[in-house]
Coordinates of C-alpha atoms and ligand atoms in Angstrom, one line a residue:
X1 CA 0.0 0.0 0.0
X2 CA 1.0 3.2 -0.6
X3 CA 2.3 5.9 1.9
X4 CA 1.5 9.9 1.3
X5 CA 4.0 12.4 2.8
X6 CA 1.2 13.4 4.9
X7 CA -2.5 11.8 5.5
X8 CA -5.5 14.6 6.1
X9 CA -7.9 11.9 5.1
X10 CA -7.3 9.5 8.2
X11 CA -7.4 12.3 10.9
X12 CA -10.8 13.7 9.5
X13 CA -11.9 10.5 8.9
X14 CA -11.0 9.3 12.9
X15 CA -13.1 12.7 14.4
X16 CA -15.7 13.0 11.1
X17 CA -18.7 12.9 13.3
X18 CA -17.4 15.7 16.1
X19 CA -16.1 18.0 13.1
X20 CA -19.3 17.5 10.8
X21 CA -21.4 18.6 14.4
X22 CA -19.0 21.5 15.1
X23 CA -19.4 22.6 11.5
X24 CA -23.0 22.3 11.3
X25 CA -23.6 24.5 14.2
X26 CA -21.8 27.1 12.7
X27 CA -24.0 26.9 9.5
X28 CA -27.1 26.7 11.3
X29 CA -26.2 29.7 13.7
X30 CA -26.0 31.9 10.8
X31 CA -22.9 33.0 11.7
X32 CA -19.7 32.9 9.3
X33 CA -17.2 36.0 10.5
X34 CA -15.7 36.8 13.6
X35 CA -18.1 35.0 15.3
X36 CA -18.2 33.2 19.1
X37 CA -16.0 30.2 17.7
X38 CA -13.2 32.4 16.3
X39 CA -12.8 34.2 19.6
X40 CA -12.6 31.0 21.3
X41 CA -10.2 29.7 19.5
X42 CA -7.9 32.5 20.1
X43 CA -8.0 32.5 24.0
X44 CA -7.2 29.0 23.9
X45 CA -4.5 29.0 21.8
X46 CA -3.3 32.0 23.6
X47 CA -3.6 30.1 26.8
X48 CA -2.0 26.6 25.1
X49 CA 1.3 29.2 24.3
X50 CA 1.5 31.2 27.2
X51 CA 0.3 34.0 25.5
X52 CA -1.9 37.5 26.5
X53 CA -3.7 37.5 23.2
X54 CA -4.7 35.6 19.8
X55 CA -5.5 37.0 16.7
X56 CA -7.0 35.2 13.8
X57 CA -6.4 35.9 10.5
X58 CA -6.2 34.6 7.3
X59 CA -3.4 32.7 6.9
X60 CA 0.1 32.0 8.6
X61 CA 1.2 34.2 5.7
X62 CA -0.9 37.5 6.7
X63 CA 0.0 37.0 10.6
X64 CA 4.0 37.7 9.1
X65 CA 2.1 40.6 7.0
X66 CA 0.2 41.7 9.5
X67 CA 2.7 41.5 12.7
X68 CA 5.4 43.4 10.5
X69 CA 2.8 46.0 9.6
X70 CA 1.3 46.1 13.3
X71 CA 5.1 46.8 14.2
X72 CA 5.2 49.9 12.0
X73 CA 8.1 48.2 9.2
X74 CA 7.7 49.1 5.8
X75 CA 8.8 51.1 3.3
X76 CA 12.8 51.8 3.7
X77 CA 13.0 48.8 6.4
X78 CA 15.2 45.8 6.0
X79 CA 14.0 42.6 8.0
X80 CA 16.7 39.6 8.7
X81 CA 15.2 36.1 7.9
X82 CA 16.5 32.7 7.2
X83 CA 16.8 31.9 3.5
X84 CA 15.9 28.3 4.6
X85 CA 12.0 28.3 4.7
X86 CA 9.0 28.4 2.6
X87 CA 8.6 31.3 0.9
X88 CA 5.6 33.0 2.3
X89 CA 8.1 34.6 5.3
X90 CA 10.2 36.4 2.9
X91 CA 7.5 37.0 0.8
X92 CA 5.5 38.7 3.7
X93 CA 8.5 41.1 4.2
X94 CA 8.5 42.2 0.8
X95 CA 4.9 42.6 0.6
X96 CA 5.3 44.8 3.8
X97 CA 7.3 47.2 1.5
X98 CA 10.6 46.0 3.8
X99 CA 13.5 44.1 2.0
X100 CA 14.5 41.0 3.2
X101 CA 18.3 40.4 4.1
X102 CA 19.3 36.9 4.6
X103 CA 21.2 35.4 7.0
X104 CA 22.8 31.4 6.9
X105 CA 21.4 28.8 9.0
X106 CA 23.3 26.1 11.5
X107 CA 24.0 23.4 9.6
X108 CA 22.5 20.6 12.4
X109 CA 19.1 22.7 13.3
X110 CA 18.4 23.6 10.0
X111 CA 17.8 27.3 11.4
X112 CA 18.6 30.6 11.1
X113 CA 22.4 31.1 13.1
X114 CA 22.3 33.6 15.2
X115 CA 26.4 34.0 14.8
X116 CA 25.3 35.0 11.2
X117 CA 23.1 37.9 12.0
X118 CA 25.0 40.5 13.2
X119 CA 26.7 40.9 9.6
X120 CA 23.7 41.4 8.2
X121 CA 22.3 44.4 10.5
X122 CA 22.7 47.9 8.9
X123 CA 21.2 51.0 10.0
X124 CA 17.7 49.7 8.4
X125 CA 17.5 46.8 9.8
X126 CA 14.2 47.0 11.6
X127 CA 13.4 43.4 12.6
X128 CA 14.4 39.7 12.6
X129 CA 12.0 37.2 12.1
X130 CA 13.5 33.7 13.0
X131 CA 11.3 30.3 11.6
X132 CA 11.3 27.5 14.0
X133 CA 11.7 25.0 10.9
X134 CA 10.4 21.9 10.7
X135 CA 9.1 22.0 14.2
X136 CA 12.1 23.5 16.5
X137 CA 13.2 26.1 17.9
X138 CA 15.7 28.3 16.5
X139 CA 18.2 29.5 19.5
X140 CA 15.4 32.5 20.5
X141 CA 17.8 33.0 23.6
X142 CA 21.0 34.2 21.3
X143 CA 18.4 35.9 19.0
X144 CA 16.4 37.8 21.7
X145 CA 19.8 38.9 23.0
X146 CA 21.2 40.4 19.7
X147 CA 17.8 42.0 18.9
X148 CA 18.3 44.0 22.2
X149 CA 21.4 45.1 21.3
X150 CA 20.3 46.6 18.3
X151 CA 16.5 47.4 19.3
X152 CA 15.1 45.5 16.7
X153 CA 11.7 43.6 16.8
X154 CA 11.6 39.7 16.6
X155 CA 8.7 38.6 14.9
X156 CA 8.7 35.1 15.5
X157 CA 7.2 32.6 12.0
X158 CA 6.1 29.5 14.3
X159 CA 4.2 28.1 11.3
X160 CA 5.7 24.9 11.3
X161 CA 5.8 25.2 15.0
X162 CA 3.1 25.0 17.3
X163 CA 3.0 23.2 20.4
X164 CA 7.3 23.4 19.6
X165 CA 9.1 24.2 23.4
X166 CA 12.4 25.4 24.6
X167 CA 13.5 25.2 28.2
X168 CA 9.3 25.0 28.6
X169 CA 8.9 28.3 26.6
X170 CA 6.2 28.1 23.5
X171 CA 7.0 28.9 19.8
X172 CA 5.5 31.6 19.2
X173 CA 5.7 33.1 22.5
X174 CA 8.9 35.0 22.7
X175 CA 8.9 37.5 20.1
X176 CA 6.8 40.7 20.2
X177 CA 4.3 38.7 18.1
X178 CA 4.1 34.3 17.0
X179 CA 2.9 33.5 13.3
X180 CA 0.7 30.4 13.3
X181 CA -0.7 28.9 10.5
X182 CA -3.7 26.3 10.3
X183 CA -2.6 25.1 6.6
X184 CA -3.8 21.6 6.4
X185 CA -0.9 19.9 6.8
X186 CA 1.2 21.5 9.4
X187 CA 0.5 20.5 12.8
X188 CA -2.6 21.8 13.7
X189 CA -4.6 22.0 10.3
X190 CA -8.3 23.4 9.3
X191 CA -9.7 22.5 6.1
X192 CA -8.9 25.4 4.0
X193 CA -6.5 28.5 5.3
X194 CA -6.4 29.7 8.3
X195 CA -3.5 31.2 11.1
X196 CA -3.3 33.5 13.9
X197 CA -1.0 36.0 15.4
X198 CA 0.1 35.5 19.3
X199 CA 1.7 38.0 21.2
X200 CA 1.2 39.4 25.1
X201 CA 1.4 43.2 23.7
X202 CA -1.9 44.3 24.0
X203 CA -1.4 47.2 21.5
X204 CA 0.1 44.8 19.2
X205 CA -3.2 42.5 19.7
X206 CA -5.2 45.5 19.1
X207 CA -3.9 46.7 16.0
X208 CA -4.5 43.4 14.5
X209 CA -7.5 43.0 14.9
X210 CA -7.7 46.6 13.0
X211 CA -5.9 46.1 10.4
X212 CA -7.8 42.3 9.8
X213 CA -10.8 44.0 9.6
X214 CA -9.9 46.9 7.2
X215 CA -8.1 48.9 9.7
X216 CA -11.4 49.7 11.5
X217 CA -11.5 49.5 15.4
X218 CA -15.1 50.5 15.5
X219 CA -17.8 49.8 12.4
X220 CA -17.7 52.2 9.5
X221 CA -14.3 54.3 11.0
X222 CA -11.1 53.7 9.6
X223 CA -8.1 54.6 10.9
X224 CA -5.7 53.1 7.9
X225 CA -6.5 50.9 5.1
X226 CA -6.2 47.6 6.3
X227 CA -7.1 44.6 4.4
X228 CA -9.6 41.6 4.5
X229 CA -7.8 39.2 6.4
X230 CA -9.9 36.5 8.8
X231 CA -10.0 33.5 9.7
X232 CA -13.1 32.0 9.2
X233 CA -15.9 30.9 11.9
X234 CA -16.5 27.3 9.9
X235 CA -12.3 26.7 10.3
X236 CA -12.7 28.1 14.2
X237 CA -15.1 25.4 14.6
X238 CA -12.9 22.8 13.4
X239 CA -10.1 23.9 14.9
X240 CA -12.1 23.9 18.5
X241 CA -12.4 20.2 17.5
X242 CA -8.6 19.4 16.5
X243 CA -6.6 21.7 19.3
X244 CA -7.9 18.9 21.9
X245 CA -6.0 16.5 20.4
X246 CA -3.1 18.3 19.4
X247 CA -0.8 17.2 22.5
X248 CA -1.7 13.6 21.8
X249 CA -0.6 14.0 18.1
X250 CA 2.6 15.4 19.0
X251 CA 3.8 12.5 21.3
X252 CA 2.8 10.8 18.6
X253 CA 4.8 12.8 15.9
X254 CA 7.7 12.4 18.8
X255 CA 7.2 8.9 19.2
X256 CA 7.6 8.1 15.2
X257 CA 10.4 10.2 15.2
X258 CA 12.2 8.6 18.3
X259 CA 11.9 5.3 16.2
X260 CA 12.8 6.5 12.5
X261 CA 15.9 7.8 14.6
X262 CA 16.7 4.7 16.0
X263 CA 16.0 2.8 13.0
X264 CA 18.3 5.3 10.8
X265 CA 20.9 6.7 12.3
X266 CA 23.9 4.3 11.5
X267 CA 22.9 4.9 7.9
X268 CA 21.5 8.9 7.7
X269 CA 21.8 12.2 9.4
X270 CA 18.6 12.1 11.5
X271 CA 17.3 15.4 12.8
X272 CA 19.9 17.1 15.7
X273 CA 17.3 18.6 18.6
X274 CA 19.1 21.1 20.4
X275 CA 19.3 20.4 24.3
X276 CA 16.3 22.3 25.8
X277 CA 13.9 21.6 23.0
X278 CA 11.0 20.0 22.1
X279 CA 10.9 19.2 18.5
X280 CA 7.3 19.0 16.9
X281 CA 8.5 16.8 13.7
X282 CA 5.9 19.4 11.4
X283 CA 8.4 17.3 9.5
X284 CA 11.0 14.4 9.8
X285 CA 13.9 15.2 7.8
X286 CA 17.0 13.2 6.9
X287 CA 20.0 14.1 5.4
X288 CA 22.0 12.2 3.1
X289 CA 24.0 12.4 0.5
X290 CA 22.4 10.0 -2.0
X291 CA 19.2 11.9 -1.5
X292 CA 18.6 11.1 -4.6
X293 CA 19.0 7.6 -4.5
X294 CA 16.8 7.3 -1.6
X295 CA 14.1 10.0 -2.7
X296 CA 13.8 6.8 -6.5
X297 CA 13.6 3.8 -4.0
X298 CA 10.8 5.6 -1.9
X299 CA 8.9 6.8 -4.7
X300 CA 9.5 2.9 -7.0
X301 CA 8.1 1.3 -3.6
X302 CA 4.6 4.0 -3.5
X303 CA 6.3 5.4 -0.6
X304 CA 6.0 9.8 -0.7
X305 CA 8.9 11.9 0.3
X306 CA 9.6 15.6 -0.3
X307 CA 12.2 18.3 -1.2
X308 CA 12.4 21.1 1.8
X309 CA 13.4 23.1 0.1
X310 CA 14.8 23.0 -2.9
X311 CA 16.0 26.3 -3.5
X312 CA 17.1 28.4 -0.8
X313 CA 15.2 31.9 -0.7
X314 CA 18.5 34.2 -1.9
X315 CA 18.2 32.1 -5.3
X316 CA 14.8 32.1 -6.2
X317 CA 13.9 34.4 -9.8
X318 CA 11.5 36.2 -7.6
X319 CA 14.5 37.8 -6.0
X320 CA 16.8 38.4 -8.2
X321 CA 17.0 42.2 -7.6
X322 CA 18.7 41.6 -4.1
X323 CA 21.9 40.3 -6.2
X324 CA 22.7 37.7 -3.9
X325 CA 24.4 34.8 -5.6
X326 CA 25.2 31.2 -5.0
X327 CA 27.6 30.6 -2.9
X328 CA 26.5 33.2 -0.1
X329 CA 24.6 30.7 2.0
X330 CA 26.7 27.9 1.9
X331 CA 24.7 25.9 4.3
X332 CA 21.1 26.4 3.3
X333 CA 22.7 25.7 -0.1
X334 CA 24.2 22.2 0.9
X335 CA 20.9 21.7 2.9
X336 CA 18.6 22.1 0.2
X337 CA 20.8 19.5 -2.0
X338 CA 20.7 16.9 0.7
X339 CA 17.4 17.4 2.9
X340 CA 14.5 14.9 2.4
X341 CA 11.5 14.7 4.3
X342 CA 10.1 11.1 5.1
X343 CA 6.4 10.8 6.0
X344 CA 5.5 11.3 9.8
X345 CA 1.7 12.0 10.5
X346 CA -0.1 11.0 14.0
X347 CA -1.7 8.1 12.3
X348 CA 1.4 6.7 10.3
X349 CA 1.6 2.7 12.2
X350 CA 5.2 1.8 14.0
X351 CA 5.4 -0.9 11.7
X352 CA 4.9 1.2 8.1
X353 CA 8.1 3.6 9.6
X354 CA 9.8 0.6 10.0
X355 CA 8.9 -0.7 6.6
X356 CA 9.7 3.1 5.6
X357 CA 13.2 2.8 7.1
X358 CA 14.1 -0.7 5.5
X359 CA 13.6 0.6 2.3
X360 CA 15.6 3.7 2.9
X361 CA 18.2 1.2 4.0
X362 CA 17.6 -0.7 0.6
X363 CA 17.8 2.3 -0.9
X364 CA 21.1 3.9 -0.4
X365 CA 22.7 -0.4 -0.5
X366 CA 21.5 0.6 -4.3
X367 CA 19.2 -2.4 -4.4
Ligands
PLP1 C1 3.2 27.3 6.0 C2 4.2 28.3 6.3 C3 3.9 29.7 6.2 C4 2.7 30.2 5.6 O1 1.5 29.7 6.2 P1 0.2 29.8 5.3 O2 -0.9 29.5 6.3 O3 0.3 28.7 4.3 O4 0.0 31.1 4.7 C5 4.9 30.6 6.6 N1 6.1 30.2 7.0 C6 6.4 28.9 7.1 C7 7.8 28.5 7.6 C8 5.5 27.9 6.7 O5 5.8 26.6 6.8

């Protein structure tokens, strides 16, 4: 039987009745935006991150928009990220007005390295915005410390990340304001788009809100543009549903994981956890060198895997203006040639990892 890279059907399928309930309540309320659900769901996962204050919008995507705009960067402003993530977190920068400036990432976390940073800082440098990828922590300590130093805001992208600890501290949590995003596969998913800015600054919080709703604080007054960015009542609903399980999953994501490690590691790079953390395994990633090799074997035997990333941000057409060149991130380059991602959902058995791991094993013996 075949294995997908992820599996949305078998966790819908396992809570169908309580999620077709939840979402007929909503329809039959008769109300779709910004309704009692939506609220909800922002104090708890406010409360579940240690958080004042929830705001949700959109998508994981907007929150970066919307946190960067809420922190007054634009125009002018240059904003240090990773070039080792999906693309939305640059993308959010530019779409702020700011510029992105890239900075290399550790070549055992995956993340952005703080020691890289501080080249990187001019006098625009407004913010950082570090991505906990995969489902850790980037080293928020060293990063919090640096941002001090040069009074800039830490916006922290926690999309692959929630429920993701270090020393007991939430993603999310320890920035001015934490990007979520409900995207269907990542770790808490709704059926459609969906994500939330956290943050304890109540200004922040309130600005939000504003600027989700068209910039108004009060119907029919405007105090800037704004935009149309919510998240929807129906996707509340659902999430209500899914954020009781969500601790259950991640033991299980961390349980997989545990085993894929100790199935692989005489034979692969498994993922390195950095001492304090807890790792969320949004996705299990291996490194090898005959990536290739492996990636043919999987896919022969029905078996998905995927390419995170590919191409590192610095060398993608859309940012070709920056003139950065390859070469400049030597380590998100030399990940994104040897990175694959092996499936790891809550409902993937013991026994189809291990299956999964012989034929990695089979794999790279060039069988
Ligand atoms: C998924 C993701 C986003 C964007 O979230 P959407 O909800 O899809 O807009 C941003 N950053 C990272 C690192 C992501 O993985």
């Amino acid at each position: 039987m075949g294995v997908a890279l992820f599996d949305l059907q078998s966790q819908y399928l396992n809570l169908r009745s309580e999620i077709n309930e939840a979402v007929g309540d909503v329809l039959a309320a008769g109300r779709y935006i910004l309704g009692p659900r939506v609220q909800m769901l922002e104090e708890q996962v406010a409360g579940y991150c240690g958080v004042k204050y929830g705001v949700g919008v959109a998508s994981g995507t907007d929150a970066i928009f919307l946190s960067l705009v809420a922190c007054g960067i634009g125009e002018g402003d240059e904003v240090i990220t990773t070039p080792y993530t999906f693309f939305a977190t640059a993308g959010a920068i530019s779409r702020a007005g700011a510029t992105p400036v890239f900075a290399d990432i550790d070549p055992l976390t995956y993340n952005i390295d703080p020691e890289k940073i501080e080249a990187g800082i001019t006098g625009r440098t407004k913010a950082v915005i570090p991505v906990h990828i995969f489902g850790q922590m980037a080293d928020m300590d060293a990063i919090l410390t640096l941002a001090r130093k040069y009074n800039l805001v830490v916006i922290e992208d926690a999309c692959q990340a929630l429920g993701s600890e270090n020393r007991g501290r939430k993603a999310g949590s320890l920035g001015v304001a934490g990007c979520v995003s409900f995207f269907p596969t990542k770790n808490l998913g709704c059926c459609g788009d969906g994500g939330m800015v956290i943050t304890s600054d109540e200004k922040i919080a309130a600005k939000i809100k504003a600027l989700r709703a068209h910039g108004s604080s009060k119907k029919f007054f405007h105090d800037t543009a704004g935009c149309n960015s919510r998240l929807d009542e129906i996707q509340a609903a659902i999430l209500l549903v899914k954020l009781k399980y969500l601790e259950e999953w991640l033991d299980e994501r961390a349980a997989l994981a545990a085993h894929y490690s100790r199935l692989l590691t005489d034979i692969v790079e498994t993922p390195f956890v950095m001492p304090g953390n807890r790792h969320t395994y949004h996705l299990y990633v291996i490194r090898a060198p005959q990536r290739e090799l492996i990636k043919k074997y999987l896919e022969k035997n029905d078996v998905s895997c995927g390419m995170y990333y590919p191409l590192p941000l610095h060398l993608q057409v859309a940012y070709e203006s920056l003139r950065y060149r390859k070469g400049d991130f030597p380590e998100a380059e030399k990940a994104s040639e040897t990175l694959l991602a092996i499936p790891l959902y809550p409902e993937l058995a013991l026994s189809e990892a291990e299956r999964i791991a012989l034929l990695i094993r089979r794999g790279i013996a060039g069988e």
